[in-house]
């Protein structure tokens, strides 16, 4: 008996240790599908969320928008800013254990440019085939085809793939088929399972080259649902660990009353717009666009339906030095009627207007119904359509398919005002969900290009302010609000901090489980 007791006592420290090391699995809901995990094709918030966990880049972004090392331990910018040389960490390795080398960076960029989707538009005219060269196994040099002042800010969007692995599975499409369902990265998590319509599960790579802190998150289950009742049910049952940032205020209030949850908030650079198709009648008429903006009840939208911050133009105020201090848009139905009277539709009633929003998203539906009511009071006949997100990205590809009005969130994919302007308003971005305005305006293009080409910050900000005024005068969009992110999170989960780069704040390597 003494021997049994001693053995049992001897096992106590092991048992305690095992309890502390128990795996931590969290469940997070997202409101739209993961469209792709191929880092050369990512474009929206769920794509970047997957990428931020499955892949690493040469550099990352901190909460202040500053570039911080990731695969690269340091970098040098040439005196003329025409080239940047990155020095890869000696211990950097892919998930299969092979080292990350300069040839992988070269291949990743060449593949990105060749496929010409997703982040490729960030580098149009800046990087060309052959622009990136391996100096040695751990040193890679980017030679810019032209001056591009935000270049360093865009580097985190380049996710590095294992060139040997992708080449071995390249097929006849540069590995697009392979990387549609497989991961070839150096990120902290590996892909465990993925069903496009229901969710994705990623699991921690214990051998991740940057290591792990205390209480690491071992597995993340992303469950796709934008149904508010389902989210509340998941929370009540104990299944949900962290809600999406796109729930209704009622759902956040309900979860806040549950003892297990805390509500975390953060002001972001994500803007919420009514995107107005400037090439499709009747919104091809600037007076009609202005009428729509004047028929928008901003206070009700950002104060009641979806609490948010002020957005007085196309650029959020978080970009303080470049932000134009313009008046808040006003809600005035009589002024809206006056704008219609100035348009080519003067005297007409039941002016047809197509209006789309993301299906099964309660607050977007409420905004759509509010807009329909207001717009019909001033002479429009509004056809509301609820579409799944993947359908909205499809219809954005052709001007005649793009609705007159679409509710869209857009945030920076790199921490620079250029990210907000180029992806939404430059002609080279037309045909994407971010650019449903279809501006194709040479004057706007020139302003964006000029700002990209100057290294003088004061001159750049002067251009950005003039650009904002131009877009406001032309009523490119109705500017609803900036997103104040709210998450209901289990009190044992810590790590959410807003980052001014799309979905990089959901890299779960930075999170930890605080309860034993």
Protein backbone atom coordinates (compact mmCIF):
# COMPACT_ATOMS: atom_id res chain seq x y z
CA UNK A 1 0.00 0.00 0.00
CA UNK A 2 2.89 2.34 0.84
CA UNK A 3 4.36 1.68 -2.59
CA UNK A 4 1.04 2.43 -4.29
CA UNK A 5 0.61 5.70 -2.37
CA UNK A 6 4.16 6.78 -3.24
CA UNK A 7 3.61 6.00 -6.88
CA UNK A 8 0.37 7.94 -6.83
CA UNK A 9 2.01 10.92 -5.17
CA UNK A 10 4.83 10.70 -7.63
CA UNK A 11 2.34 11.02 -10.48
CA UNK A 12 0.76 14.21 -9.13
CA UNK A 13 3.28 16.65 -10.65
CA UNK A 14 2.97 14.89 -14.00
CA UNK A 15 -0.81 15.09 -13.84
CA UNK A 16 -0.68 18.78 -12.97
CA UNK A 17 1.77 19.40 -15.78
CA UNK A 18 -0.46 17.54 -18.22
CA UNK A 19 -3.46 19.60 -17.14
CA UNK A 20 -1.57 22.83 -17.71
CA UNK A 21 -0.44 21.62 -21.11
CA UNK A 22 -3.92 20.55 -22.17
CA UNK A 23 -4.59 21.62 -25.76
CA UNK A 24 -6.58 24.81 -26.22
CA UNK A 25 -9.14 24.68 -29.01
CA UNK A 26 -11.17 27.76 -29.80
CA UNK A 27 -14.18 28.24 -32.07
CA UNK A 28 -14.64 31.47 -34.00
CA UNK A 29 -17.54 32.30 -36.28
CA UNK A 30 -17.10 34.15 -39.56
CA UNK A 31 -19.96 35.56 -41.62
CA UNK A 32 -18.68 34.59 -45.06
CA UNK A 33 -16.86 31.71 -46.70
CA UNK A 34 -13.12 31.43 -47.18
CA UNK A 35 -12.92 32.07 -50.90
CA UNK A 36 -9.31 30.92 -51.30
CA UNK A 37 -6.22 29.97 -49.31
CA UNK A 38 -3.88 30.53 -52.25
CA UNK A 39 -1.73 33.51 -51.16
CA UNK A 40 -1.51 34.75 -54.76
CA UNK A 41 -5.30 35.11 -54.94
CA UNK A 42 -6.45 36.36 -51.52
CA UNK A 43 -8.63 39.48 -51.56
CA UNK A 44 -11.14 39.79 -48.71
CA UNK A 45 -11.26 39.57 -44.94
CA UNK A 46 -11.66 35.80 -44.60
CA UNK A 47 -8.99 35.12 -47.25
CA UNK A 48 -6.53 37.30 -45.35
CA UNK A 49 -7.60 35.72 -42.05
CA UNK A 50 -6.62 32.29 -43.37
CA UNK A 51 -3.42 33.63 -44.90
CA UNK A 52 -2.34 35.36 -41.68
CA UNK A 53 -2.39 31.99 -39.91
CA UNK A 54 -1.17 29.64 -42.65
CA UNK A 55 1.57 31.76 -44.26
CA UNK A 56 4.27 34.21 -43.21
CA UNK A 57 5.70 37.14 -45.14
CA UNK A 58 9.06 38.82 -45.07
CA UNK A 59 7.59 41.37 -42.67
CA UNK A 60 4.45 41.93 -40.62
CA UNK A 61 2.60 44.95 -39.23
CA UNK A 62 2.22 46.01 -35.60
CA UNK A 63 -0.85 47.77 -34.11
CA UNK A 64 0.68 51.17 -34.90
CA UNK A 65 1.04 50.29 -38.56
CA UNK A 66 4.81 49.93 -38.33
CA UNK A 67 6.65 47.23 -40.27
CA UNK A 68 8.14 44.53 -38.04
CA UNK A 69 10.37 41.55 -38.95
CA UNK A 70 8.90 38.14 -39.72
CA UNK A 71 10.74 35.83 -42.16
CA UNK A 72 13.23 38.63 -42.72
CA UNK A 73 15.27 39.70 -39.70
CA UNK A 74 16.17 43.07 -41.28
CA UNK A 75 16.14 45.01 -44.56
CA UNK A 76 18.12 47.78 -46.24
CA UNK A 77 16.71 50.51 -48.47
CA UNK A 78 19.04 51.91 -51.12
CA UNK A 79 19.84 55.67 -50.92
CA UNK A 80 17.70 56.34 -54.01
CA UNK A 81 14.85 54.13 -52.68
CA UNK A 82 15.01 52.16 -55.95
CA UNK A 83 15.72 48.85 -54.24
CA UNK A 84 15.17 47.06 -50.94
CA UNK A 85 17.29 44.12 -49.75
CA UNK A 86 15.85 41.65 -47.24
CA UNK A 87 17.93 39.37 -45.04
CA UNK A 88 16.08 36.15 -44.18
CA UNK A 89 16.33 34.72 -40.68
CA UNK A 90 18.77 31.82 -40.55
CA UNK A 91 16.24 29.71 -38.62
CA UNK A 92 13.23 30.46 -40.85
CA UNK A 93 11.64 27.27 -42.12
CA UNK A 94 8.52 26.02 -43.83
CA UNK A 95 5.99 23.72 -42.20
CA UNK A 96 7.65 20.69 -43.81
CA UNK A 97 10.92 21.61 -42.07
CA UNK A 98 12.78 22.86 -45.14
CA UNK A 99 14.57 26.22 -44.86
CA UNK A 100 13.09 29.42 -46.26
CA UNK A 101 15.53 30.75 -48.82
CA UNK A 102 15.84 33.65 -51.23
CA UNK A 103 14.75 31.45 -54.14
CA UNK A 104 11.39 30.92 -52.39
CA UNK A 105 10.84 34.68 -52.22
CA UNK A 106 11.74 35.09 -55.90
CA UNK A 107 9.37 32.29 -56.88
CA UNK A 108 6.54 33.65 -54.71
CA UNK A 109 6.73 37.08 -56.32
CA UNK A 110 7.09 35.73 -59.87
CA UNK A 111 4.08 33.45 -59.30
CA UNK A 112 2.05 36.34 -57.86
CA UNK A 113 2.78 38.55 -60.85
CA UNK A 114 2.04 35.78 -63.35
CA UNK A 115 -1.31 34.81 -61.84
CA UNK A 116 -2.13 38.52 -61.55
CA UNK A 117 -4.92 38.26 -59.00
CA UNK A 118 -5.40 39.24 -55.37
CA UNK A 119 -2.43 41.26 -54.06
CA UNK A 120 -0.82 41.51 -57.52
CA UNK A 121 -2.57 44.81 -58.24
CA UNK A 122 -0.58 46.40 -55.40
CA UNK A 123 2.57 46.00 -57.44
CA UNK A 124 1.32 46.94 -60.91
CA UNK A 125 4.11 48.83 -62.66
CA UNK A 126 6.29 48.55 -59.55
CA UNK A 127 7.48 44.95 -59.76
CA UNK A 128 7.95 43.15 -63.05
CA UNK A 129 9.16 39.65 -63.92
CA UNK A 130 12.83 39.59 -62.98
CA UNK A 131 12.51 42.46 -60.47
CA UNK A 132 13.39 40.22 -57.53
CA UNK A 133 16.77 38.51 -57.38
CA UNK A 134 18.46 36.11 -54.98
CA UNK A 135 21.80 37.58 -53.90
CA UNK A 136 22.62 34.46 -51.89
CA UNK A 137 20.65 31.76 -50.08
CA UNK A 138 19.42 34.15 -47.37
CA UNK A 139 19.47 37.52 -49.14
CA UNK A 140 16.91 38.75 -51.64
CA UNK A 141 16.78 42.10 -53.45
CA UNK A 142 13.69 43.87 -54.80
CA UNK A 143 14.48 46.23 -57.67
CA UNK A 144 11.57 48.62 -58.18
CA UNK A 145 10.62 49.50 -61.74
CA UNK A 146 9.60 52.96 -60.57
CA UNK A 147 9.46 55.00 -57.40
CA UNK A 148 6.69 53.68 -55.19
CA UNK A 149 6.67 55.37 -51.81
CA UNK A 150 4.35 52.87 -50.02
CA UNK A 151 6.37 49.84 -51.17
CA UNK A 152 7.57 48.71 -47.75
CA UNK A 153 4.02 48.96 -46.40
CA UNK A 154 2.86 46.50 -49.09
CA UNK A 155 5.49 43.85 -48.35
CA UNK A 156 3.39 41.97 -45.72
CA UNK A 157 0.85 41.21 -48.48
CA UNK A 158 3.48 39.02 -50.17
CA UNK A 159 3.12 35.64 -48.49
CA UNK A 160 6.03 33.30 -49.14
CA UNK A 161 5.45 29.81 -50.54
CA UNK A 162 7.71 26.77 -50.49
CA UNK A 163 8.96 26.88 -54.10
CA UNK A 164 10.15 23.26 -54.21
CA UNK A 165 6.84 21.94 -52.92
CA UNK A 166 4.73 24.09 -55.25
CA UNK A 167 6.89 23.35 -58.29
CA UNK A 168 6.53 19.62 -57.59
CA UNK A 169 2.76 20.11 -57.72
CA UNK A 170 2.60 22.91 -60.27
CA UNK A 171 0.60 21.03 -62.91
CA UNK A 172 -0.25 23.31 -65.80
CA UNK A 173 -1.53 26.24 -63.70
CA UNK A 174 1.46 27.24 -61.55
CA UNK A 175 0.16 25.26 -58.60
CA UNK A 176 -3.22 26.96 -58.42
CA UNK A 177 -5.07 23.65 -58.24
CA UNK A 178 -2.69 22.36 -55.58
CA UNK A 179 -2.73 25.51 -53.42
CA UNK A 180 -6.52 25.68 -53.64
CA UNK A 181 -6.63 22.85 -51.09
CA UNK A 182 -3.07 22.56 -49.71
CA UNK A 183 -0.73 24.84 -47.79
CA UNK A 184 2.92 25.38 -48.66
CA UNK A 185 3.83 28.05 -46.17
CA UNK A 186 5.91 28.92 -43.12
CA UNK A 187 2.99 30.11 -40.99
CA UNK A 188 2.26 29.13 -37.39
CA UNK A 189 -0.74 26.92 -38.27
CA UNK A 190 -1.30 24.05 -40.64
CA UNK A 191 -4.55 23.27 -42.42
CA UNK A 192 -6.42 20.45 -40.69
CA UNK A 193 -9.71 20.58 -42.61
CA UNK A 194 -11.70 22.90 -44.83
CA UNK A 195 -15.24 22.69 -46.15
CA UNK A 196 -15.84 25.81 -48.22
CA UNK A 197 -19.46 26.17 -47.18
CA UNK A 198 -19.23 25.38 -43.47
CA UNK A 199 -15.83 26.18 -42.05
CA UNK A 200 -12.12 25.63 -41.65
CA UNK A 201 -9.91 24.20 -38.91
CA UNK A 202 -6.23 25.04 -38.48
CA UNK A 203 -3.86 23.47 -35.96
CA UNK A 204 -0.70 24.74 -34.33
CA UNK A 205 2.67 23.77 -35.78
CA UNK A 206 4.69 22.97 -32.62
CA UNK A 207 7.90 23.45 -34.59
CA UNK A 208 7.06 26.98 -35.78
CA UNK A 209 10.37 28.77 -36.19
CA UNK A 210 9.36 31.84 -34.15
CA UNK A 211 8.28 29.70 -31.22
CA UNK A 212 5.26 29.96 -28.96
CA UNK A 213 4.51 31.79 -25.75
CA UNK A 214 2.51 30.61 -22.76
CA UNK A 215 -1.01 29.34 -23.33
CA UNK A 216 -0.78 28.92 -27.10
CA UNK A 217 -3.94 28.29 -29.09
CA UNK A 218 -3.53 24.76 -30.44
CA UNK A 219 -6.50 24.62 -32.76
CA UNK A 220 -8.79 27.23 -34.28
CA UNK A 221 -12.16 26.17 -35.66
CA UNK A 222 -13.72 28.76 -37.98
CA UNK A 223 -17.45 28.15 -38.32
CA UNK A 224 -19.27 30.01 -41.09
CA UNK A 225 -22.58 31.44 -39.96
CA UNK A 226 -24.09 34.90 -40.08
CA UNK A 227 -27.37 33.79 -38.51
CA UNK A 228 -27.73 35.67 -35.24
CA UNK A 229 -29.79 32.93 -33.58
CA UNK A 230 -27.14 30.34 -34.42
CA UNK A 231 -24.37 32.50 -32.96
CA UNK A 232 -26.33 32.97 -29.73
CA UNK A 233 -27.05 29.25 -29.54
CA UNK A 234 -23.36 28.40 -30.05
CA UNK A 235 -22.47 30.82 -27.27
CA UNK A 236 -25.08 29.45 -24.88
CA UNK A 237 -23.99 25.86 -25.49
CA UNK A 238 -20.34 26.66 -24.79
CA UNK A 239 -19.22 25.96 -28.36
CA UNK A 240 -18.39 29.55 -29.35
CA UNK A 241 -15.17 31.10 -28.05
CA UNK A 242 -15.03 34.29 -30.10
CA UNK A 243 -17.68 35.96 -32.23
CA UNK A 244 -17.14 37.60 -35.59
CA UNK A 245 -16.92 41.37 -35.83
CA UNK A 246 -20.09 41.53 -37.91
CA UNK A 247 -22.81 40.55 -35.44
CA UNK A 248 -25.84 42.68 -34.68
CA UNK A 249 -25.81 44.93 -31.58
CA UNK A 250 -28.53 42.71 -30.06
CA UNK A 251 -26.30 39.65 -30.30
CA UNK A 252 -23.36 41.42 -28.64
CA UNK A 253 -25.68 42.58 -25.87
CA UNK A 254 -27.00 39.04 -25.39
CA UNK A 255 -23.52 37.52 -25.21
CA UNK A 256 -22.31 40.25 -22.85
CA UNK A 257 -24.90 39.05 -20.34
CA UNK A 258 -23.43 35.55 -20.35
CA UNK A 259 -20.87 35.18 -17.51
CA UNK A 260 -18.34 33.47 -19.78
CA UNK A 261 -17.94 36.36 -22.23
CA UNK A 262 -16.28 39.76 -22.32
CA UNK A 263 -16.78 42.35 -25.07
CA UNK A 264 -13.62 43.78 -26.61
CA UNK A 265 -13.72 46.83 -28.85
CA UNK A 266 -11.36 48.62 -31.17
CA UNK A 267 -11.62 51.51 -33.61
CA UNK A 268 -10.39 50.43 -37.01
CA UNK A 269 -9.41 51.76 -40.42
CA UNK A 270 -12.21 49.74 -42.02
CA UNK A 271 -14.74 51.93 -43.82
CA UNK A 272 -18.36 51.04 -44.57
CA UNK A 273 -19.68 52.44 -47.84
CA UNK A 274 -22.65 52.44 -50.11
CA UNK A 275 -20.70 51.91 -53.32
CA UNK A 276 -22.35 53.71 -56.23
CA UNK A 277 -21.86 52.38 -59.78
CA UNK A 278 -20.88 55.49 -61.74
CA UNK A 279 -21.20 53.80 -65.13
CA UNK A 280 -24.72 52.33 -64.82
CA UNK A 281 -27.92 54.36 -65.16
CA UNK A 282 -29.23 56.10 -63.12
CA UNK A 283 -26.17 56.34 -60.83
CA UNK A 284 -24.07 57.42 -63.81
CA UNK A 285 -25.59 60.84 -63.07
CA UNK A 286 -23.70 62.68 -60.29
CA UNK A 287 -26.90 64.38 -59.12
CA UNK A 288 -28.51 60.97 -58.59
CA UNK A 289 -25.50 59.85 -56.57
CA UNK A 290 -25.76 62.99 -54.46
CA UNK A 291 -29.48 62.37 -53.97
CA UNK A 292 -28.77 58.86 -52.68
CA UNK A 293 -26.16 60.23 -50.26
CA UNK A 294 -28.62 62.88 -49.02
CA UNK A 295 -31.31 60.22 -48.52
CA UNK A 296 -29.00 58.27 -46.21
CA UNK A 297 -29.88 58.48 -42.52
CA UNK A 298 -26.32 58.37 -41.16
CA UNK A 299 -27.21 58.91 -37.52
CA UNK A 300 -29.63 55.99 -37.43
CA UNK A 301 -27.18 53.70 -39.24
CA UNK A 302 -24.10 54.43 -37.15
CA UNK A 303 -25.93 55.19 -33.93
CA UNK A 304 -28.53 52.42 -33.78
CA UNK A 305 -28.31 49.78 -36.51
CA UNK A 306 -24.52 49.35 -36.45
CA UNK A 307 -22.66 51.57 -33.99
CA UNK A 308 -19.58 53.03 -35.66
CA UNK A 309 -17.30 56.02 -35.98
CA UNK A 310 -17.46 59.08 -38.22
CA UNK A 311 -16.59 58.70 -41.90
CA UNK A 312 -16.76 62.05 -43.69
CA UNK A 313 -15.11 60.96 -46.94
CA UNK A 314 -13.38 58.00 -48.55
CA UNK A 315 -10.42 57.93 -46.10
CA UNK A 316 -10.83 57.01 -42.40
CA UNK A 317 -9.47 59.53 -39.92
CA UNK A 318 -6.99 56.96 -38.55
CA UNK A 319 -4.75 58.11 -41.42
CA UNK A 320 -4.51 61.41 -39.58
CA UNK A 321 -1.85 63.24 -41.62
CA UNK A 322 -3.48 62.46 -44.96
CA UNK A 323 -7.08 62.82 -43.80
CA UNK A 324 -9.18 65.70 -45.17
CA UNK A 325 -11.19 67.41 -42.46
CA UNK A 326 -14.48 67.64 -44.34
CA UNK A 327 -18.05 68.19 -43.07
CA UNK A 328 -20.15 65.25 -41.94
CA UNK A 329 -22.58 64.07 -44.61
CA UNK A 330 -26.15 65.11 -43.88
CA UNK A 331 -29.53 63.41 -44.12
CA UNK A 332 -31.93 65.72 -45.97
CA UNK A 333 -34.76 64.33 -48.09
CA UNK A 334 -35.75 67.74 -49.47
CA UNK A 335 -32.18 68.36 -50.62
CA UNK A 336 -32.24 64.89 -52.19
CA UNK A 337 -35.31 65.85 -54.19
CA UNK A 338 -33.58 69.04 -55.28
CA UNK A 339 -30.62 67.03 -56.61
CA UNK A 340 -32.97 64.78 -58.61
CA UNK A 341 -34.54 67.93 -60.07
CA UNK A 342 -31.07 68.90 -61.37
CA UNK A 343 -30.49 65.48 -62.92
CA UNK A 344 -31.47 63.92 -66.22
CA UNK A 345 -34.35 62.29 -64.35
CA UNK A 346 -36.10 65.51 -63.35
CA UNK A 347 -39.86 65.12 -63.18
CA UNK A 348 -39.73 61.32 -63.29
CA UNK A 349 -41.07 58.96 -60.65
CA UNK A 350 -40.20 55.39 -59.78
CA UNK A 351 -36.61 55.83 -60.98
CA UNK A 352 -35.31 52.22 -60.95
CA UNK A 353 -32.45 51.53 -58.56
CA UNK A 354 -30.82 48.17 -57.79
CA UNK A 355 -29.51 47.79 -54.23
CA UNK A 356 -27.53 44.75 -53.00
CA UNK A 357 -26.34 43.65 -49.58
CA UNK A 358 -24.79 40.52 -48.10
CA UNK A 359 -27.48 37.92 -47.45
CA UNK A 360 -28.37 36.78 -43.91
CA UNK A 361 -26.52 39.76 -42.40
CA UNK A 362 -29.16 41.33 -40.23
CA UNK A 363 -27.73 44.83 -39.95
CA UNK A 364 -27.12 45.06 -43.70
CA UNK A 365 -30.71 44.01 -44.32
CA UNK A 366 -31.93 46.67 -41.87
CA UNK A 367 -29.84 49.32 -43.63
CA UNK A 368 -31.21 48.16 -46.99
CA UNK A 369 -34.79 48.43 -45.79
CA UNK A 370 -34.15 51.87 -44.30
CA UNK A 371 -32.57 53.06 -47.56
CA UNK A 372 -35.43 51.60 -49.60
CA UNK A 373 -37.96 53.53 -47.51
CA UNK A 374 -36.04 56.81 -47.70
CA UNK A 375 -35.25 56.55 -51.41
CA UNK A 376 -38.84 55.71 -52.36
CA UNK A 377 -39.95 58.88 -50.58
CA UNK A 378 -37.87 60.98 -52.99
CA UNK A 379 -38.81 59.21 -56.22
CA UNK A 380 -36.84 55.98 -56.60
CA UNK A 381 -38.16 52.46 -57.04
CA UNK A 382 -35.63 50.34 -55.17
CA UNK A 383 -35.13 46.65 -55.85
CA UNK A 384 -33.40 45.09 -52.85
CA UNK A 385 -31.34 41.92 -53.39
CA UNK A 386 -29.65 39.83 -50.72
CA UNK A 387 -26.67 38.00 -52.19
CA UNK A 388 -24.04 35.70 -50.67
CA UNK A 389 -20.62 37.32 -50.60
CA UNK A 390 -19.15 35.09 -53.30
CA UNK A 391 -21.97 36.17 -55.63
CA UNK A 392 -21.25 39.85 -54.93
CA UNK A 393 -17.59 39.34 -55.87
CA UNK A 394 -18.75 37.74 -59.14
CA UNK A 395 -21.17 40.48 -60.17
CA UNK A 396 -18.52 43.11 -59.40
CA UNK A 397 -16.45 41.82 -62.33
CA UNK A 398 -18.63 43.45 -65.01
CA UNK A 399 -19.97 46.98 -64.99
CA UNK A 400 -23.42 46.00 -66.31
CA UNK A 401 -23.78 43.34 -63.58
CA UNK A 402 -22.69 45.62 -60.74
CA UNK A 403 -25.73 47.04 -58.88
CA UNK A 404 -26.38 50.76 -58.60
CA UNK A 405 -25.78 50.54 -54.85
CA UNK A 406 -23.94 47.92 -52.81
CA UNK A 407 -23.14 47.80 -49.10
CA UNK A 408 -19.42 47.07 -48.75
CA UNK A 409 -16.81 47.15 -45.99
CA UNK A 410 -13.30 47.96 -47.14
CA UNK A 411 -10.16 48.25 -45.04
CA UNK A 412 -6.49 48.70 -45.83
CA UNK A 413 -4.57 45.66 -47.03
CA UNK A 414 -1.40 47.52 -46.06
CA UNK A 415 -0.93 50.46 -43.67
CA UNK A 416 -0.95 53.37 -46.12
CA UNK A 417 -3.65 55.68 -47.52
CA UNK A 418 -2.63 54.32 -50.93
CA UNK A 419 -4.27 51.05 -49.94
CA UNK A 420 -7.63 52.78 -49.59
CA UNK A 421 -7.33 54.76 -52.81
CA UNK A 422 -5.65 52.46 -55.32
CA UNK A 423 -7.74 49.35 -54.67
CA UNK A 424 -11.04 51.25 -54.76
CA UNK A 425 -10.65 54.10 -57.19
CA UNK A 426 -7.81 53.47 -59.65
CA UNK A 427 -8.84 52.28 -63.12
CA UNK A 428 -6.53 49.29 -62.85
CA UNK A 429 -8.62 48.00 -59.93
CA UNK A 430 -11.92 48.11 -61.83
CA UNK A 431 -13.72 44.80 -61.94
CA UNK A 432 -13.02 43.90 -58.32
CA UNK A 433 -15.43 43.92 -55.38
CA UNK A 434 -13.43 46.77 -53.81
CA UNK A 435 -13.96 48.96 -56.87
CA UNK A 436 -17.67 48.68 -57.57
CA UNK A 437 -17.78 52.43 -58.25
CA UNK A 438 -16.22 51.80 -61.68
CA UNK A 439 -14.77 55.32 -61.69
CA UNK A 440 -12.17 54.86 -64.46
CA UNK A 441 -11.39 58.55 -64.11
CA UNK A 442 -8.04 59.75 -65.58
CA UNK A 443 -7.84 62.66 -63.14
CA UNK A 444 -8.27 60.34 -60.17
CA UNK A 445 -5.74 57.90 -61.60
CA UNK A 446 -3.16 60.66 -62.01
CA UNK A 447 -3.58 61.83 -58.41
CA UNK A 448 -3.09 58.29 -57.10
CA UNK A 449 -0.09 57.73 -59.37
CA UNK A 450 1.47 61.06 -58.40
CA UNK A 451 1.12 60.29 -54.70
CA UNK A 452 2.74 56.90 -55.24
CA UNK A 453 5.64 58.46 -57.11
CA UNK A 454 6.72 61.07 -54.57
CA UNK A 455 8.87 60.42 -51.54
CA UNK A 456 7.93 63.79 -50.05
CA UNK A 457 5.39 63.02 -47.30
CA UNK A 458 4.03 66.58 -47.21
CA UNK A 459 3.46 66.61 -50.96
CA UNK A 460 1.91 63.17 -50.81
CA UNK A 461 -0.57 64.22 -48.12
CA UNK A 462 -1.45 67.35 -50.13
CA UNK A 463 -2.32 65.12 -53.09
CA UNK A 464 -4.34 62.78 -50.90
CA UNK A 465 -6.42 65.66 -49.55
CA UNK A 466 -7.11 66.98 -53.04
CA UNK A 467 -8.07 63.46 -54.11
CA UNK A 468 -10.52 63.13 -51.24
CA UNK A 469 -12.15 66.42 -52.17
CA UNK A 470 -12.46 65.26 -55.77
CA UNK A 471 -14.13 62.00 -54.72
CA UNK A 472 -16.47 63.80 -52.33
CA UNK A 473 -17.43 66.35 -54.99
CA UNK A 474 -18.16 63.55 -57.47
CA UNK A 475 -19.97 61.55 -54.74
CA UNK A 476 -18.04 58.34 -55.42
CA UNK A 477 -19.91 56.66 -52.54
CA UNK A 478 -22.15 57.36 -49.62
CA UNK A 479 -19.71 57.30 -46.68
CA UNK A 480 -21.53 55.57 -43.83
CA UNK A 481 -19.10 55.03 -40.97
CA UNK A 482 -15.85 53.50 -39.82
CA UNK A 483 -16.11 50.12 -38.21
CA UNK A 484 -15.74 49.91 -34.47
CA UNK A 485 -14.91 46.26 -34.10
CA UNK A 486 -16.66 44.39 -31.33
CA UNK A 487 -16.02 40.80 -30.40
CA UNK A 488 -17.63 38.67 -27.74
CA UNK A 489 -14.69 36.64 -26.41
CA UNK A 490 -14.33 33.99 -23.77
CA UNK A 491 -12.76 35.62 -20.71
CA UNK A 492 -9.93 33.10 -20.91
CA UNK A 493 -8.89 34.24 -24.40
CA UNK A 494 -6.63 37.27 -24.82
CA UNK A 495 -4.82 38.78 -27.77
CA UNK A 496 -7.18 40.85 -29.88
CA UNK A 497 -5.62 44.19 -30.85
CA UNK A 498 -6.68 46.09 -34.00
CA UNK A 499 -4.03 46.15 -36.74
CA UNK A 500 -4.34 48.50 -39.75
CA UNK A 501 -3.96 45.69 -42.28
CA UNK A 502 -6.78 43.46 -43.35
CA UNK A 503 -7.39 40.58 -40.87
CA UNK A 504 -3.82 40.56 -39.55
CA UNK A 505 -5.36 41.08 -36.10
CA UNK A 506 -6.68 37.50 -36.37
CA UNK A 507 -3.26 35.84 -36.50
CA UNK A 508 -3.83 33.50 -33.57
CA UNK A 509 -0.12 33.02 -32.90
CA UNK A 510 -0.46 36.31 -30.97
CA UNK A 511 -3.35 35.05 -28.81
CA UNK A 512 -3.15 33.06 -25.61
CA UNK A 513 -5.35 31.06 -23.25
CA UNK A 514 -5.06 32.54 -19.76
CA UNK A 515 -6.98 29.99 -17.69
CA UNK A 516 -5.54 26.75 -16.32
